[in-house]
Coordinates of C-alpha atoms and ligand atoms in Angstrom, one line a residue:
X1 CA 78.7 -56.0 8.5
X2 CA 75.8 -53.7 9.2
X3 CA 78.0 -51.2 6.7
X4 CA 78.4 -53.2 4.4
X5 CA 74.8 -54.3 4.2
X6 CA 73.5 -51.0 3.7
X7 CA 76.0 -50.0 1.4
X8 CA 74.8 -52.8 -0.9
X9 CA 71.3 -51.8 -0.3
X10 CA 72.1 -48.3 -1.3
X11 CA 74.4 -49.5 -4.4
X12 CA 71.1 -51.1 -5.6
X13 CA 68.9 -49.1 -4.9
X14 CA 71.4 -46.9 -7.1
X15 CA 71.0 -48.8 -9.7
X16 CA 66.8 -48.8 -10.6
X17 CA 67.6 -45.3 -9.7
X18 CA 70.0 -45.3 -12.3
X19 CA 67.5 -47.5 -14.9
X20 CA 65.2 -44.7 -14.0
X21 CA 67.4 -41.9 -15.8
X22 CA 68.8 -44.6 -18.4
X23 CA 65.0 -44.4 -19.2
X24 CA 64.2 -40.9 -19.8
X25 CA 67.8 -40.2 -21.4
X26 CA 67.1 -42.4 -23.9
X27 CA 63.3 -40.8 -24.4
X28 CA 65.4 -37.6 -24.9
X29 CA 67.6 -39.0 -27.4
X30 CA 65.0 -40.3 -29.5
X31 CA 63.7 -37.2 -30.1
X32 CA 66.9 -35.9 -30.8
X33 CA 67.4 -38.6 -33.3
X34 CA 64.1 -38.5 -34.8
X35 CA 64.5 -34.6 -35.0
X36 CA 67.6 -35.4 -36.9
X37 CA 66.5 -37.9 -39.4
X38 CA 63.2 -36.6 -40.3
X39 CA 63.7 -32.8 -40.1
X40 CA 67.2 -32.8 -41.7
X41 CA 68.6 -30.9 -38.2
X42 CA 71.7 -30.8 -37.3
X43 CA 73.0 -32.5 -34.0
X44 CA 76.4 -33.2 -33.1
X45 CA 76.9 -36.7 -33.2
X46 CA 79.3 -37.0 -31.0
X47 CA 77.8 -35.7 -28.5
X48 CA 74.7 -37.4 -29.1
X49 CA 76.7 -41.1 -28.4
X50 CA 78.4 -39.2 -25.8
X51 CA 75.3 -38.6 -23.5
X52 CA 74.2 -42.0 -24.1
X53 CA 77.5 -43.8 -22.8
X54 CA 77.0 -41.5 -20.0
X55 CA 73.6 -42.0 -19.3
X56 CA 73.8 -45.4 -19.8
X57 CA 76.6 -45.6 -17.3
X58 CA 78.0 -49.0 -18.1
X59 CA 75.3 -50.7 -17.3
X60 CA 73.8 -53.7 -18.7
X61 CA 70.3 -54.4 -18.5
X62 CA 67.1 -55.2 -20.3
X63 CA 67.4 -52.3 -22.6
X64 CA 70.4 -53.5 -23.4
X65 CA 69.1 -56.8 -24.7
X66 CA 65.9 -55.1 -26.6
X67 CA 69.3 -52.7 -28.0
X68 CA 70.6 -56.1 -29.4
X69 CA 67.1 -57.2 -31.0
X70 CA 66.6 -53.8 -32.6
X71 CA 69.7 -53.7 -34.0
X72 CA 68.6 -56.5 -36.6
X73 CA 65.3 -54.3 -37.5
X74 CA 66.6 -52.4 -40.4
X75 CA 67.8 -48.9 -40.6
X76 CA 65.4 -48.1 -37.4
X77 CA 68.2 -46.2 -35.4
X78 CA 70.9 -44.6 -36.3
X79 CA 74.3 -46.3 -36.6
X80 CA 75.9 -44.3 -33.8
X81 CA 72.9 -45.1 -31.3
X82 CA 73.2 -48.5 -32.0
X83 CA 77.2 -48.9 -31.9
X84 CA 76.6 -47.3 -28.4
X85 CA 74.1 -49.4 -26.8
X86 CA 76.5 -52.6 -28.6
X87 CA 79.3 -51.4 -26.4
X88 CA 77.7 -51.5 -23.4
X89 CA 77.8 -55.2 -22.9
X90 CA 80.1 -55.5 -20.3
X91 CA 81.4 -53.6 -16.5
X92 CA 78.1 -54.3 -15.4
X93 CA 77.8 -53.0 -12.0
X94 CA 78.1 -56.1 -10.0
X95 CA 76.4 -58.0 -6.8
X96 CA 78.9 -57.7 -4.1
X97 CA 79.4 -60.7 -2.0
X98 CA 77.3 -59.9 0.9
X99 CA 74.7 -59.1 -1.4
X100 CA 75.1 -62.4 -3.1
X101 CA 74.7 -64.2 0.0
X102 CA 71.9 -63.0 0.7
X103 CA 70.4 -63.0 -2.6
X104 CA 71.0 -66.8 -2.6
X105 CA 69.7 -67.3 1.0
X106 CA 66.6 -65.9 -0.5
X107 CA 66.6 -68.3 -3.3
X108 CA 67.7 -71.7 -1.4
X109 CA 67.7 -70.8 2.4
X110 CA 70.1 -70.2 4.9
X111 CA 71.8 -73.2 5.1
X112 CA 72.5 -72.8 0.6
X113 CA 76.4 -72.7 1.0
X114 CA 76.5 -76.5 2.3
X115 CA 75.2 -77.5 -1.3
X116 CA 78.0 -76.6 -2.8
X117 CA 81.3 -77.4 -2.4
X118 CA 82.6 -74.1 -3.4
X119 CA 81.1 -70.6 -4.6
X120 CA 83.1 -68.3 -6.2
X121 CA 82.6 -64.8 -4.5
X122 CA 83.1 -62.8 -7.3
X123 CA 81.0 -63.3 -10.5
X124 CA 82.7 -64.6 -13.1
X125 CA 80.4 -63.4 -15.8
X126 CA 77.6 -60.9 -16.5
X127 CA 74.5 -61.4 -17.5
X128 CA 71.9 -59.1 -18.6
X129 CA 69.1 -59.8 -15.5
X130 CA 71.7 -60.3 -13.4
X131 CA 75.6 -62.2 -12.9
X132 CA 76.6 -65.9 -13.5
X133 CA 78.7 -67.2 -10.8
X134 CA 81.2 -70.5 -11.1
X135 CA 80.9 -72.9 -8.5
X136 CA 81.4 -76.5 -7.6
X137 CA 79.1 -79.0 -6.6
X138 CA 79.5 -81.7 -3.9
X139 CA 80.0 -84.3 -6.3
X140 CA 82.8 -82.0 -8.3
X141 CA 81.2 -81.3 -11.1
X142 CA 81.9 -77.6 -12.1
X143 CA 78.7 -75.3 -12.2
X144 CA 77.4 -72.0 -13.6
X145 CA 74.9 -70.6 -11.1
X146 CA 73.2 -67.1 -12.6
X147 CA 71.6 -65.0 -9.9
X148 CA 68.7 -62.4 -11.2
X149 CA 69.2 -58.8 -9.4
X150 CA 66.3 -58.2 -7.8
X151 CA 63.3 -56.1 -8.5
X152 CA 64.0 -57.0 -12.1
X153 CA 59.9 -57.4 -13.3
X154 CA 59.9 -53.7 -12.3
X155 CA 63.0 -52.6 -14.5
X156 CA 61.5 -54.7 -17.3
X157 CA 58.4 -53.3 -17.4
X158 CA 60.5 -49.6 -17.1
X159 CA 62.1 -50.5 -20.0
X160 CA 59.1 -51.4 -22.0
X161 CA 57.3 -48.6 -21.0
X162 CA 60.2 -46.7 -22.5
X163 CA 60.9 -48.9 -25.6
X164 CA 57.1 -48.2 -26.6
X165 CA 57.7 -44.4 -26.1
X166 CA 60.7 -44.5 -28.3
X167 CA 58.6 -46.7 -31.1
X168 CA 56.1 -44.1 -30.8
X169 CA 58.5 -41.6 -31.9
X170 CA 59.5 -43.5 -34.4
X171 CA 56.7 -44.6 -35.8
X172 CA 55.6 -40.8 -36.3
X173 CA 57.8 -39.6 -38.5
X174 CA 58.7 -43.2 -40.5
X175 CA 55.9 -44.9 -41.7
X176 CA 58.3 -47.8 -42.9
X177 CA 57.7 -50.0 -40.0
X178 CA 54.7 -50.4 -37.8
X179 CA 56.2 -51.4 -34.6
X180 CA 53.4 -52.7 -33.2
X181 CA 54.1 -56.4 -33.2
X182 CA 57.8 -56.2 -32.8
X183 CA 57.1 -54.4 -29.4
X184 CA 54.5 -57.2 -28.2
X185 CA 57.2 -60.0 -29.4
X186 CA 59.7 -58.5 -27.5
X187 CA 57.9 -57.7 -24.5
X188 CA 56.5 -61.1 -23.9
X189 CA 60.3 -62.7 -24.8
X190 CA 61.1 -60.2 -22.0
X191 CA 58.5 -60.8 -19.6
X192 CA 59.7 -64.7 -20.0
X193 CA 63.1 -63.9 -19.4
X194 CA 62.6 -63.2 -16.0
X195 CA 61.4 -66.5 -15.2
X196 CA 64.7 -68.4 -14.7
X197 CA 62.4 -71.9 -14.1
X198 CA 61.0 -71.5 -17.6
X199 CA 64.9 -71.3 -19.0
X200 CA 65.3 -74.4 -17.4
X201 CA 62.6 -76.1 -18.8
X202 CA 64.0 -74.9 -22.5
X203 CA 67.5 -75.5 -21.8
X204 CA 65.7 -79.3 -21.0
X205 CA 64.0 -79.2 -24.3
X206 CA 67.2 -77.7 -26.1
X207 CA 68.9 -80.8 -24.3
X208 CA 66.6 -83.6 -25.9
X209 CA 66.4 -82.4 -29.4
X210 CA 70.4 -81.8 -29.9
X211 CA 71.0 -84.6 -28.4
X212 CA 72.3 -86.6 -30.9
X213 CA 74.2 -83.6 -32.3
X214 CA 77.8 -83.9 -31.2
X215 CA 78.9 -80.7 -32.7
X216 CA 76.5 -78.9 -29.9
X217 CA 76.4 -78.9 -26.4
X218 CA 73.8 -77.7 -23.9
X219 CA 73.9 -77.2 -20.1
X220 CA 72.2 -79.6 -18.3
X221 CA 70.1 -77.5 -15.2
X222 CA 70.0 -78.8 -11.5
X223 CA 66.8 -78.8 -10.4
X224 CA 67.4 -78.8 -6.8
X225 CA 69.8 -75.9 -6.8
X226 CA 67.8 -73.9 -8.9
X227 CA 64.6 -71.3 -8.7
X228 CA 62.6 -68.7 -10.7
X229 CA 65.4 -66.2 -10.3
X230 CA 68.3 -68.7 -9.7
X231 CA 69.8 -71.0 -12.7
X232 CA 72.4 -73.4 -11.4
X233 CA 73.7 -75.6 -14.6
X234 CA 76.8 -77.5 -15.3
X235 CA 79.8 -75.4 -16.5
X236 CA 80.7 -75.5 -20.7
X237 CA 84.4 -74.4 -20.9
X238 CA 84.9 -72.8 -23.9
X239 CA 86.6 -69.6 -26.0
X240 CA 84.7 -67.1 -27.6
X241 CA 83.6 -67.4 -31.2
X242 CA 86.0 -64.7 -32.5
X243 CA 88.9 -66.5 -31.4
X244 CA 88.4 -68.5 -34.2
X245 CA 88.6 -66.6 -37.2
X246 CA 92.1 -67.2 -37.9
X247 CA 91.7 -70.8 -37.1
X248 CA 92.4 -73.2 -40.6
X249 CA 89.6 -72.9 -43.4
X250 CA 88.6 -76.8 -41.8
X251 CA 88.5 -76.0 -38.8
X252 CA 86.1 -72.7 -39.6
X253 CA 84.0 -74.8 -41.5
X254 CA 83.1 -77.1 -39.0
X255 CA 82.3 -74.7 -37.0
X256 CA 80.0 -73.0 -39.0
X257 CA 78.4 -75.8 -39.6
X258 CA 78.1 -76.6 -35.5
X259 CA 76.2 -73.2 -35.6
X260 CA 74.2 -73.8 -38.5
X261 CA 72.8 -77.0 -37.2
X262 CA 72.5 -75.4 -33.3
X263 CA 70.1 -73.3 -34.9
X264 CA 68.2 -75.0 -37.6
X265 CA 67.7 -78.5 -36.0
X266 CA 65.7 -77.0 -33.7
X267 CA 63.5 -74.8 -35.8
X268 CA 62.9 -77.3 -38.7
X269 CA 62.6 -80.2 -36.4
X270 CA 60.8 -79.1 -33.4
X271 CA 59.3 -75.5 -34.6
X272 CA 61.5 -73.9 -31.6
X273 CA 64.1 -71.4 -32.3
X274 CA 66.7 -69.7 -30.0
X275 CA 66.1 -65.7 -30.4
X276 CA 69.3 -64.1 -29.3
X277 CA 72.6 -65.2 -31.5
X278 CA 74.5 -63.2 -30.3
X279 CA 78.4 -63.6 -29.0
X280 CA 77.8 -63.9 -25.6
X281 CA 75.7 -67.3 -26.3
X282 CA 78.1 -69.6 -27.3
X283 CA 81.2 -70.6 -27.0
X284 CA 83.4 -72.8 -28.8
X285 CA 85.7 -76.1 -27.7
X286 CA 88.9 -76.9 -29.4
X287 CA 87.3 -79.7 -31.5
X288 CA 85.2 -76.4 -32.7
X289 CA 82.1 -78.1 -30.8
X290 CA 79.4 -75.1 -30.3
X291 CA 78.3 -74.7 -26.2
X292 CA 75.1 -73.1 -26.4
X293 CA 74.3 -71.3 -23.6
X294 CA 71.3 -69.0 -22.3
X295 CA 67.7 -70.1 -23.2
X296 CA 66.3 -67.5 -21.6
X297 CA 64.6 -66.0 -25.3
X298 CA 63.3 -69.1 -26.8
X299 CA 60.1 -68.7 -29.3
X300 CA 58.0 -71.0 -30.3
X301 CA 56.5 -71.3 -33.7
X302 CA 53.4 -72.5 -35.0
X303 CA 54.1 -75.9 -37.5
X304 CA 52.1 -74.1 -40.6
X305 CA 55.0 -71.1 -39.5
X306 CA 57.9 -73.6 -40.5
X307 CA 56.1 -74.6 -43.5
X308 CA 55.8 -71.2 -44.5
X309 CA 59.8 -70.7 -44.0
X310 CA 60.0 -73.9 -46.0
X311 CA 57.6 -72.5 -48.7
X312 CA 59.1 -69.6 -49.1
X313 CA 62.5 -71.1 -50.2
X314 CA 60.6 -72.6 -52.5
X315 CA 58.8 -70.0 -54.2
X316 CA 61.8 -67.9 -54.7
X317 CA 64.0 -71.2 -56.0
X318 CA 60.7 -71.8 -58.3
X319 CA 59.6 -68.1 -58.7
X320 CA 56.7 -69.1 -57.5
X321 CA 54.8 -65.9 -56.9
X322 CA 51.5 -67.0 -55.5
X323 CA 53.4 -69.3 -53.4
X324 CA 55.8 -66.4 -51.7
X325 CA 52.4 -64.1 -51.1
X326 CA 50.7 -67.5 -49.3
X327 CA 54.1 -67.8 -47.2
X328 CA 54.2 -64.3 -46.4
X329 CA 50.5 -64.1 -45.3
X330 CA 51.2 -67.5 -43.6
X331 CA 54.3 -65.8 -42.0
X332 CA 51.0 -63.0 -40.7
X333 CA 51.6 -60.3 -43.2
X334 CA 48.5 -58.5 -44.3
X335 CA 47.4 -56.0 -46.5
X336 CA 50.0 -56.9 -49.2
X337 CA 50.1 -54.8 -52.5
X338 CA 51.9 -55.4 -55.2
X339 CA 54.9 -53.1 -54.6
X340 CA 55.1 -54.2 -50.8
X341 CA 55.1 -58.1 -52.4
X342 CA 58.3 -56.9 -54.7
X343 CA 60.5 -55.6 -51.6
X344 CA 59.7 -58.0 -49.3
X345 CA 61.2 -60.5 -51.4
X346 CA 64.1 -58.6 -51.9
X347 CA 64.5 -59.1 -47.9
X348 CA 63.6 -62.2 -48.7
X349 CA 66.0 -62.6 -51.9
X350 CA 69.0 -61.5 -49.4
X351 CA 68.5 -64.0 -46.9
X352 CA 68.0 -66.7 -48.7
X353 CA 70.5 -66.4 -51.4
X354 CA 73.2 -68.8 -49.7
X355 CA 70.5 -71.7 -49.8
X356 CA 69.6 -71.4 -53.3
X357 CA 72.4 -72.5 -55.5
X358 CA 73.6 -76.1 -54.7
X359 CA 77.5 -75.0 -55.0
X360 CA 79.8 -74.0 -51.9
X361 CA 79.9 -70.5 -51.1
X362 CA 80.9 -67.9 -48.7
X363 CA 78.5 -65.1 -47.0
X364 CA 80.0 -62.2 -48.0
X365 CA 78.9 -58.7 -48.6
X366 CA 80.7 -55.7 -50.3
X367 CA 81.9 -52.5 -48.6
X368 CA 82.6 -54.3 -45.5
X369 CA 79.3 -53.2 -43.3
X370 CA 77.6 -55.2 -41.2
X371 CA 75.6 -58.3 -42.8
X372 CA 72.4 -57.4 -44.3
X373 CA 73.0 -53.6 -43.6
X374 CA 72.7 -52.2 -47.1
X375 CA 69.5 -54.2 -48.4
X376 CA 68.1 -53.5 -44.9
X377 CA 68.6 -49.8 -45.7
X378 CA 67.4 -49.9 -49.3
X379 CA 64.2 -52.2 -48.2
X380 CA 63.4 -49.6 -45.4
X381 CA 63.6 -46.9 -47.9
X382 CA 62.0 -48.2 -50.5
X383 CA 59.1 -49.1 -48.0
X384 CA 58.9 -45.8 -46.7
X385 CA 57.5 -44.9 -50.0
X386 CA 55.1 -47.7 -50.6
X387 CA 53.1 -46.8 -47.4
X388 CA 55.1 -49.3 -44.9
X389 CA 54.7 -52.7 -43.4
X390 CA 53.5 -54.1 -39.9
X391 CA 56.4 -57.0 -39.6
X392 CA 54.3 -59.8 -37.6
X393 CA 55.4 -61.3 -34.1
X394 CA 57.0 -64.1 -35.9
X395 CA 59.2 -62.3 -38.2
X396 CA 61.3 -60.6 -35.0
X397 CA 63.3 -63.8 -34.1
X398 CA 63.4 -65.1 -37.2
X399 CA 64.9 -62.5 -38.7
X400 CA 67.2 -61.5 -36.1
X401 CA 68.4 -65.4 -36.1
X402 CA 69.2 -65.0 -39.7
X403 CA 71.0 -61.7 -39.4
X404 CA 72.9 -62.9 -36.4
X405 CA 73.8 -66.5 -37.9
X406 CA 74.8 -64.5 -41.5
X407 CA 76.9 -62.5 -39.3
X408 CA 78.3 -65.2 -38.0
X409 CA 79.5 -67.3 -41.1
X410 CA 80.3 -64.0 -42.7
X411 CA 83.0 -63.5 -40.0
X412 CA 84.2 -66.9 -40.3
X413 CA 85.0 -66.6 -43.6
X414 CA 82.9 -70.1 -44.2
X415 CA 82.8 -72.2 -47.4
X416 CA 80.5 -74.8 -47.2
X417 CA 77.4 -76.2 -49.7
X418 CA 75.0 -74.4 -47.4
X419 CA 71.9 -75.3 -49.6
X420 CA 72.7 -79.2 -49.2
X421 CA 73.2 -78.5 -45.2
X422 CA 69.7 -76.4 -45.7
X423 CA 68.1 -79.7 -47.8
X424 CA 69.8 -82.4 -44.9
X425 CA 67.5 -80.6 -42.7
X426 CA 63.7 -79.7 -44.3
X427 CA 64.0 -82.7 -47.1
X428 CA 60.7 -85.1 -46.1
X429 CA 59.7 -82.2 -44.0
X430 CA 56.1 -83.2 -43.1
X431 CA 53.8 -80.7 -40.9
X432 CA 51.9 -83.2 -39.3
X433 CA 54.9 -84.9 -37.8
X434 CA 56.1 -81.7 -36.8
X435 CA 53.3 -81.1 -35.1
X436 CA 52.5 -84.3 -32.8
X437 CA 56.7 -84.6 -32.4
X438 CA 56.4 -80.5 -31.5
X439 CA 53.5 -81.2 -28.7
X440 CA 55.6 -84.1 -27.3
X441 CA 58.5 -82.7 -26.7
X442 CA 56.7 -79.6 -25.0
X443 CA 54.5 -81.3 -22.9
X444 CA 57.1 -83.2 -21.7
X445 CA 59.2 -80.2 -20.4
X446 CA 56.3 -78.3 -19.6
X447 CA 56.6 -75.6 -22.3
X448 CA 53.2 -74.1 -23.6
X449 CA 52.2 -74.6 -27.4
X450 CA 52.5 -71.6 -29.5
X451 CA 49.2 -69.7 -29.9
Ligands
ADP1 N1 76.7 -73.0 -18.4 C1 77.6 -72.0 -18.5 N2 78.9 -72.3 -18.6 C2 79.9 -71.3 -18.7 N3 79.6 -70.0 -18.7 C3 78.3 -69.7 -18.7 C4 77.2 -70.7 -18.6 N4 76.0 -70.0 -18.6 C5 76.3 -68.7 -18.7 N5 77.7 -68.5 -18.8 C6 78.3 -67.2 -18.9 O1 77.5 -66.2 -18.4 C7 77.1 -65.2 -19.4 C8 75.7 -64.8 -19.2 O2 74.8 -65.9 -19.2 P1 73.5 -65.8 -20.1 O3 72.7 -67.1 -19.9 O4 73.9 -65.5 -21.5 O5 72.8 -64.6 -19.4 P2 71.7 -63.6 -20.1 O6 70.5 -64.3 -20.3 O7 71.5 -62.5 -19.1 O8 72.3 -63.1 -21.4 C9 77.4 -65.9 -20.7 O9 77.7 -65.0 -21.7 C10 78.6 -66.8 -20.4 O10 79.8 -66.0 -20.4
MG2 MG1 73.2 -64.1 -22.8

């Protein structure tokens, strides 16, 4: 037992060893990217990915997450670095059960295993701060318990460090984007995610306002089981998204649809979006019912925000041109010129194309790359020139919501009227309301207002 204890200790104590040399790997191949890009250099590419997956090691931590987010900020790493930190999503090195034990003896006392029925020993999912377990409590009801590693804050605020030397880098030698925001967005989204009592309180909030919404399904937390660093929910069954893609045009439809409305009931009702679409998230019932899962990177917007998503629809349905430069300096951009005005609404062009034209329509882009990839690249280039941008703190989520969703209905093949879905949900949109109903339904779960 002794053994085994220490042999935990010493696999853990591996690991913020091994965040430690994740961190200055990837600080070495930034430069060699940036030497790449900017000084036309040659590196081998291969080998370049290659040291990555090594250094990386399979692991699956909070860079991993920031990977995802920066993935959506276009063209600011190269395709291979990006594929690389994508595939390193799961053989996360896992709590063994001793450890486990006494991680949740930390979190609930000694006497934790008589509150539930069962515990599964091994974990039966990872998840980026830590591993979910399945378990049962006394009263049956299957639960999802996920158990942050520990010393987490301190790997979080490695990472950070390290994410803000890499920006740095970046920022250098490509004056396209000023990362300045995006790295304070992400790094209080981070810092949050720590706090497993504040996903609680938004998987609450998430629980009220889709509550009428019987294409979605939220996990309902249990208090009494659950900590700062210990979730314990009910357990959604469900299949992964991509199991569905060869599922009848219907069937993909509704489904899309169930995602649409997870998503945008939220924002356009309540000013609160979910940051992080990404596969892991969800899954999907066989009535093609959406379970959302992890709260854990929720942001909250500002109502004259939402009115500024709102307005900008408008102004590119209306070509309104004083009314996109009020949304985008509503949105926080400043110090817009002309020529910055004209490629920001090409971004803007791109994502809201589906919404515009009241006819059904797929989301579908040529040459098979990833959703949004080539505007992305011809915006960042064509910003380069122009002197660059500073994207605001609100743009992060939003954007990587709308990349992420696109993504989404791309894959699903889905045909559906999205600008009547779109008008179900903003027509008799009203700030005010949104306001005092936004306040409510914060206070009320104990969420702060946005600043
Ligand atoms: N309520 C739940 N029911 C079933 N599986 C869940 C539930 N919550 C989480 N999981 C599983 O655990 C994984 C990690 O949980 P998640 O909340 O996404 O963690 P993280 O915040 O680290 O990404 C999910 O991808 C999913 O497979
Ligand atoms: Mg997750």
């Amino acid at each position: 037992m002794a053994d085994q204890n220490s042999s935990d200790r010493n696999s853990l104590g591996g690991r913020v060893k091994r965040y430690a040399k994740v961190g200055r790997a990837a600080g070495g191949l930034a430069a060699k990217v940036a030497g790449n890009r900017f000084f036309g250099l040659t590196i081998d590419k291969a080998e370049h990915a290659s040291e990555l997956q090594a250094a990386l090691g399979g692991l699956k931590g909070p860079l991993m997450k920031v990977a995802q987010i920066m993935s959506t900020v276009p063209d600011m790493l190269p395709e291979e670095y990006m594929t690389e930190l994508g595939r390193l999503q799961t053989n996360a090195p896992s709590m063994g059960w001793p450890f486990v034990k006494r991680r949740m003896a930390t979190e609930l006392g000694p006497d934790w295993q008589s509150h539930y029925k069962e515990f599964e020993h091994q974990a039966a999912a990872a998840a980026s701060l830590g591993q979910v377990h399945r378990a049962e409590s006394e009263d049956g009801t299957m639960l999802a318990c996920k158990l942050q590693y520990p010393d987490m804050s301190s790997a979080v605020e490695a990472d950070l460090k390290q994410l803000k030397v890499v920006f740095g880098i970046y920022h250098r030698y490509d004056k396209a984007l000023d990362p300045s925001n995006i790295h304070a967005e992400l790094s209080e989204r981070l810092r949050e995610e720590l706090d497993y009592a504040r996903e609680a309180n938004n998987m609450k909030l998430y629980g009220h306002i889709l509550k009428a919404e019987t294409g979605v399904h939220v996990p309902v937390p249990v208090d009494a089981l659950s900590t700062d660093r210990l979730l314990t929910m009910n357990w959604l069954e469900g299949e992964p998204l991509m199991s569905f893609v060869e599922h009848h045009a219907d069937a993909r439809n509704a489904l899309a649809e169930n995602m649409f409305r997870a998503w945008y009931v939220p924002l356009y009702n309540y000013g609160v979006i979910h940051g992080d679409p990404h596969l892991g998230n969800y899954t999907v019932r066989d009535d093609y019912s959406v379970n959302l899962l992890d709260f854990g990177c929720v942001r909250v917007f500002k109502p004259s925000f939402v009115r500024a998503v709102i307005d900008l629809y408008k102004a590119l349905r209306d070509d309104d041109e004083a009314l996109a430069v009020h949304a985008y300096e509503t949105w926080g951009f400043a110090n817009l010129e002309r020529e910055v005005i004209d490629i920001l609404n090409q971004w803007a062009q791109f994502l809201y194309a589906p919404l515009l034209e009241d006819k059904v329509t797929t989301i579908q882009e040529n040459g098979g790359v990833a959703y949004g990839a080539g505007v992305a690249a011809k915006v960042h280039r064509e910003l380069r020139t122009v002197g660059g941008v500073r994207p605001p703190r609100e743009f992060v989520l939003m954007d990587r919501a709308a990349i992420g969703l696109g993504s989404v209905f791309t894959h699903l093949g889905a045909e559906i009227n999205w600008h009547r879905m779109f008008h179900g949900l903003i027509d008799g949109f009203d700030e005010s309301k949104l306001d005092k109903r936004q306040a409510k339904a914060l206070g009320t779960f104990d969420i702060p207002l946005p600043e």
